[in-house]
Short mmCIF file of C-alpha atoms in Angstrom, two decimals:
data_model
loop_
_atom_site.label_atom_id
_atom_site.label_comp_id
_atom_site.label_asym_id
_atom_site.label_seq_id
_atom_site.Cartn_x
_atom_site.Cartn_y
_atom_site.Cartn_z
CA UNK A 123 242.01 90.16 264.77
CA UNK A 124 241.14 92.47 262.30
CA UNK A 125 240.67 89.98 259.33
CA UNK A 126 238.33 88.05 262.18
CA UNK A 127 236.23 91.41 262.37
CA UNK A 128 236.14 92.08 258.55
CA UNK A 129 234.73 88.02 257.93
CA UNK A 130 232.11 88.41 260.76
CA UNK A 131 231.23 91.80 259.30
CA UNK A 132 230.94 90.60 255.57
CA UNK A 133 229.00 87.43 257.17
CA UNK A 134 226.22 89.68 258.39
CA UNK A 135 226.23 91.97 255.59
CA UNK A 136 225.39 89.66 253.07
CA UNK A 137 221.82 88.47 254.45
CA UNK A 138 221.17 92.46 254.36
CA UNK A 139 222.51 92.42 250.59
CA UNK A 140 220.19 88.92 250.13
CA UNK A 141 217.60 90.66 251.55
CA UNK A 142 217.56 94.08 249.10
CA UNK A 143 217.24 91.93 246.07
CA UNK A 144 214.30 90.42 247.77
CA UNK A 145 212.50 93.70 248.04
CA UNK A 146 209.47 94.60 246.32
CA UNK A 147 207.08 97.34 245.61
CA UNK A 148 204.32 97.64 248.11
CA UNK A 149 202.32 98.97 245.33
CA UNK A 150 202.42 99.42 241.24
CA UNK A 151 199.88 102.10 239.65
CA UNK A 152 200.20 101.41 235.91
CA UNK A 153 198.66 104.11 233.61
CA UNK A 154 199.04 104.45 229.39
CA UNK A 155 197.95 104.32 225.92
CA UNK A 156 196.03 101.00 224.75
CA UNK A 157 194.62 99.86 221.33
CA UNK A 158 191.12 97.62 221.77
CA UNK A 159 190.50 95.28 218.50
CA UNK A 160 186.65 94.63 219.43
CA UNK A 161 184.93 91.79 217.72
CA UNK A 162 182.54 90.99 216.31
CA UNK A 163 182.37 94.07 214.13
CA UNK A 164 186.93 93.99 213.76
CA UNK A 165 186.63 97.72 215.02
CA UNK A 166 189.97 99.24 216.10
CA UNK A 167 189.56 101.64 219.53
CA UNK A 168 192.20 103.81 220.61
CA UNK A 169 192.47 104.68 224.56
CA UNK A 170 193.55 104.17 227.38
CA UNK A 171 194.37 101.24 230.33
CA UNK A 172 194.93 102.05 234.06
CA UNK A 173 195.66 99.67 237.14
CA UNK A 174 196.66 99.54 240.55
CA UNK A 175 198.40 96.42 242.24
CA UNK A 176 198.92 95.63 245.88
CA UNK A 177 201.76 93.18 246.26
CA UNK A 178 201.29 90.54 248.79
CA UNK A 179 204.27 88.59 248.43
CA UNK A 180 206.91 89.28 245.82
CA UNK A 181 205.25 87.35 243.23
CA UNK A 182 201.35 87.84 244.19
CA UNK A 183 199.45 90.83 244.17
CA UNK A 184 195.70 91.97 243.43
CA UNK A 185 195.13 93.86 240.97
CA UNK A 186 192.40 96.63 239.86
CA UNK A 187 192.09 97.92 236.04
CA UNK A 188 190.28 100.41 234.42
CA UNK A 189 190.19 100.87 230.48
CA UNK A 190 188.30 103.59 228.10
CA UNK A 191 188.61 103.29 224.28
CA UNK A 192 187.14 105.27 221.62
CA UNK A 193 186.49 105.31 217.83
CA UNK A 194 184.37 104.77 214.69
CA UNK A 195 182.78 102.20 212.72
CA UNK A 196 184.03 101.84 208.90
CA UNK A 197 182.40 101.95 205.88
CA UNK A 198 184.47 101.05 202.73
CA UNK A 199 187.67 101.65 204.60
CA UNK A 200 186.48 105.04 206.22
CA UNK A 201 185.30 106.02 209.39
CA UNK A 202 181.93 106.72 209.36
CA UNK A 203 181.53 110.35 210.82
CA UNK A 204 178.35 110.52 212.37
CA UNK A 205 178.66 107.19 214.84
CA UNK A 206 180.78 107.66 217.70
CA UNK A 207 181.51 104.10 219.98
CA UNK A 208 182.85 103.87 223.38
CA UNK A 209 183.78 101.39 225.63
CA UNK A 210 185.01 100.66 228.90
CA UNK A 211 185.86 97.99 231.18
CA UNK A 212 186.61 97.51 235.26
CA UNK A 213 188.19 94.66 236.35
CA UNK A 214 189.60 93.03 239.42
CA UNK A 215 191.53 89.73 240.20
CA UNK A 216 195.11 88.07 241.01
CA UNK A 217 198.08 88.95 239.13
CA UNK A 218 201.86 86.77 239.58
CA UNK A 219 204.62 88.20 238.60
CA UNK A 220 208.50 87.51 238.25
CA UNK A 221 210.72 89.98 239.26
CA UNK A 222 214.63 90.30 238.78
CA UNK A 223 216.91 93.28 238.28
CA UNK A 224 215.61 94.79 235.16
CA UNK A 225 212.60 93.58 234.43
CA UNK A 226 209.20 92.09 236.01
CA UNK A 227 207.23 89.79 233.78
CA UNK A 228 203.52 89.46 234.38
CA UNK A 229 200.27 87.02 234.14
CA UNK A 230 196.69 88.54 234.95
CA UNK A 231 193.14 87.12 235.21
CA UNK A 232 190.83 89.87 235.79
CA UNK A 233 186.55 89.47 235.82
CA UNK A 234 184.15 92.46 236.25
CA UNK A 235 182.15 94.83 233.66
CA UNK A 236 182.26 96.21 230.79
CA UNK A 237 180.06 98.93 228.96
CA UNK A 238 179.67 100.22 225.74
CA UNK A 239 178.27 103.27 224.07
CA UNK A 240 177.16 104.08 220.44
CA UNK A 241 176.03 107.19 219.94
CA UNK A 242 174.35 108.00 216.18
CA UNK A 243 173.47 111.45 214.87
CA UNK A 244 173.00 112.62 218.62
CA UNK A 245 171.23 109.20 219.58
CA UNK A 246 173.03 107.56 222.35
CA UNK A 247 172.26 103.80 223.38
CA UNK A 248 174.46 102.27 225.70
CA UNK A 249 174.35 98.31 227.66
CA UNK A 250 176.62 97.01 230.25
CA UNK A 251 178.08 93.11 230.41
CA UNK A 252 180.39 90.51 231.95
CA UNK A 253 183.86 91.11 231.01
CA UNK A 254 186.59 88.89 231.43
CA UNK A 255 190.46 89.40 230.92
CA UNK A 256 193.65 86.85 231.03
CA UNK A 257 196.95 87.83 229.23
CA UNK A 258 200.31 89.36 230.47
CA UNK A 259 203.38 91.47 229.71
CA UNK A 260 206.95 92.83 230.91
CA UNK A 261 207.98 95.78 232.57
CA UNK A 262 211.59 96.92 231.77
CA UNK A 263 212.83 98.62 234.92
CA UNK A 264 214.45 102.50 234.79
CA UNK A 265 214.99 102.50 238.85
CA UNK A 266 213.66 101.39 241.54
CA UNK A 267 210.26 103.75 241.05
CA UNK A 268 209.72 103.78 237.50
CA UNK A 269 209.67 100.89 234.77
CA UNK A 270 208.40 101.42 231.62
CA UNK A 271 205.50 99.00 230.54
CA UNK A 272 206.88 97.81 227.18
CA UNK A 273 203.80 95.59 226.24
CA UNK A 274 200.74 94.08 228.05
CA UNK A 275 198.41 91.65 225.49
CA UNK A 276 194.98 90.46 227.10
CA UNK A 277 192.64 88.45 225.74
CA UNK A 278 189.17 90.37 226.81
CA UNK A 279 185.94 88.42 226.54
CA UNK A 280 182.63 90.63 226.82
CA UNK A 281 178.90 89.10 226.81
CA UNK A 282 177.04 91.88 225.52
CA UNK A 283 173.63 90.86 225.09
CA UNK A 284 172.07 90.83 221.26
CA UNK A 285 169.11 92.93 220.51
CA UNK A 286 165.86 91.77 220.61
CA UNK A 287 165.74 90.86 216.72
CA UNK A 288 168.82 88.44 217.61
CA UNK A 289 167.42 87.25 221.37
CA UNK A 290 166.20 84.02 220.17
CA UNK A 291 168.24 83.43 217.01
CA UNK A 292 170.60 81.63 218.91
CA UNK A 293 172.89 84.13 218.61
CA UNK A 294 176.47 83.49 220.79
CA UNK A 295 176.38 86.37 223.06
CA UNK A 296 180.01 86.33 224.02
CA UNK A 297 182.64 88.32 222.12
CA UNK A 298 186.11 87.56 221.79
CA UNK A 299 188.40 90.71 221.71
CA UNK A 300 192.06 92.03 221.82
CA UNK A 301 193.87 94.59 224.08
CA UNK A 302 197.27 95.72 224.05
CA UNK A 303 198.99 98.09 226.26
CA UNK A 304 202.14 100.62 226.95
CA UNK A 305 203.18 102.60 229.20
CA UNK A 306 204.26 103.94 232.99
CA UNK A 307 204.74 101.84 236.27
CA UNK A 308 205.34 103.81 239.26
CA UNK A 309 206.07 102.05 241.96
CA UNK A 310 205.44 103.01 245.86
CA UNK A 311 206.96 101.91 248.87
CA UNK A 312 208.60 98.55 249.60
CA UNK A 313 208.33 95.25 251.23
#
């Protein structure tokens, strides 16, 4: 009788286990350093990337990302001291990701705006555009709260528009840049 009890118990204890490696975060706020090669000018920025996902399902979620980055233009090799550049982004869209035990792998596509500053000898001029992101990356997991973002590599497109000398030149108005990302994942609640 008692071997009887211990099979029926194991029998129902293992959906429960099943079930626990099945469990997701409700929610993933991802916040860190991030290097932005912007083209067409090559120019590294330094900064930072930010996001928040909702999980729907265990491998669909929408996410929300915000990015700053910040630097100079050079001149023979040197930063030139006296122009300052900016730019952000804000972007929105679906993310899928593959979760096991110790680490989540990612894809992203994310559309919204971008905005950049340049600001010479006190002389600020700023213009906002279409941005675009698709890339990915992998989260190593600590615990179940905290995974460390090891990389996340985006292709960002951006359609500033050209000044007026370039309006009608036929100048391509999209530009093609790079962002890659470290950092934090904290992650809240569970499905």
């Amino acid at each position: 009788m008692k071997i009887v009890l211990v099979v029926v118990s194991l029998m129902l204890l293992i959906p429960l286990a099943a079930m626990a490696q099945d469990e997701y975060p409700r929610a993933e706020v991802f916040g860190g350093y991030s290097y932005f090669r912007a083209n067409p000018d090559g120019m590294g920025l330094n900064g930072w990337d930010g996001s928040v996902t909702g999980n729907i399902t265990k491998w669909f979620g929408v996410e929300g990302d915000v990015s700053g980055h910040y630097g100079s233009p050079k001149l023979f090799g040197f930063d030139v001291p006296f122009v300052d550049v900016s730019s952000y982004t804000f972007m929105a869209g679906p993310k899928l990701t593959y979760r096991s035990d110790k680490v989540a792998s990612f894809a992203h596509f994310l559309i919204g705006g971008a905005q950049a500053r340049t600001k010479v000898l006190g002389i600020s001029v700023s213009d906002s555009a279409l941005a675009a992101a698709i890339g990915g990356g992998i989260d190593i997991n600590l615990n179940k709260s905290i995974a460390i973002r090891a990389i996340q590599a985006d292709y960002v497109m951006t359609r500033f528009h050209p000044g007026p000398e370039l309006a009608f030149s036929g100048f391509d108005q999209r530009q093609n840049n790079f962002r890659i990302s470290a950092g934090i994942v904290i992650k809240l609640g569970n499905h």
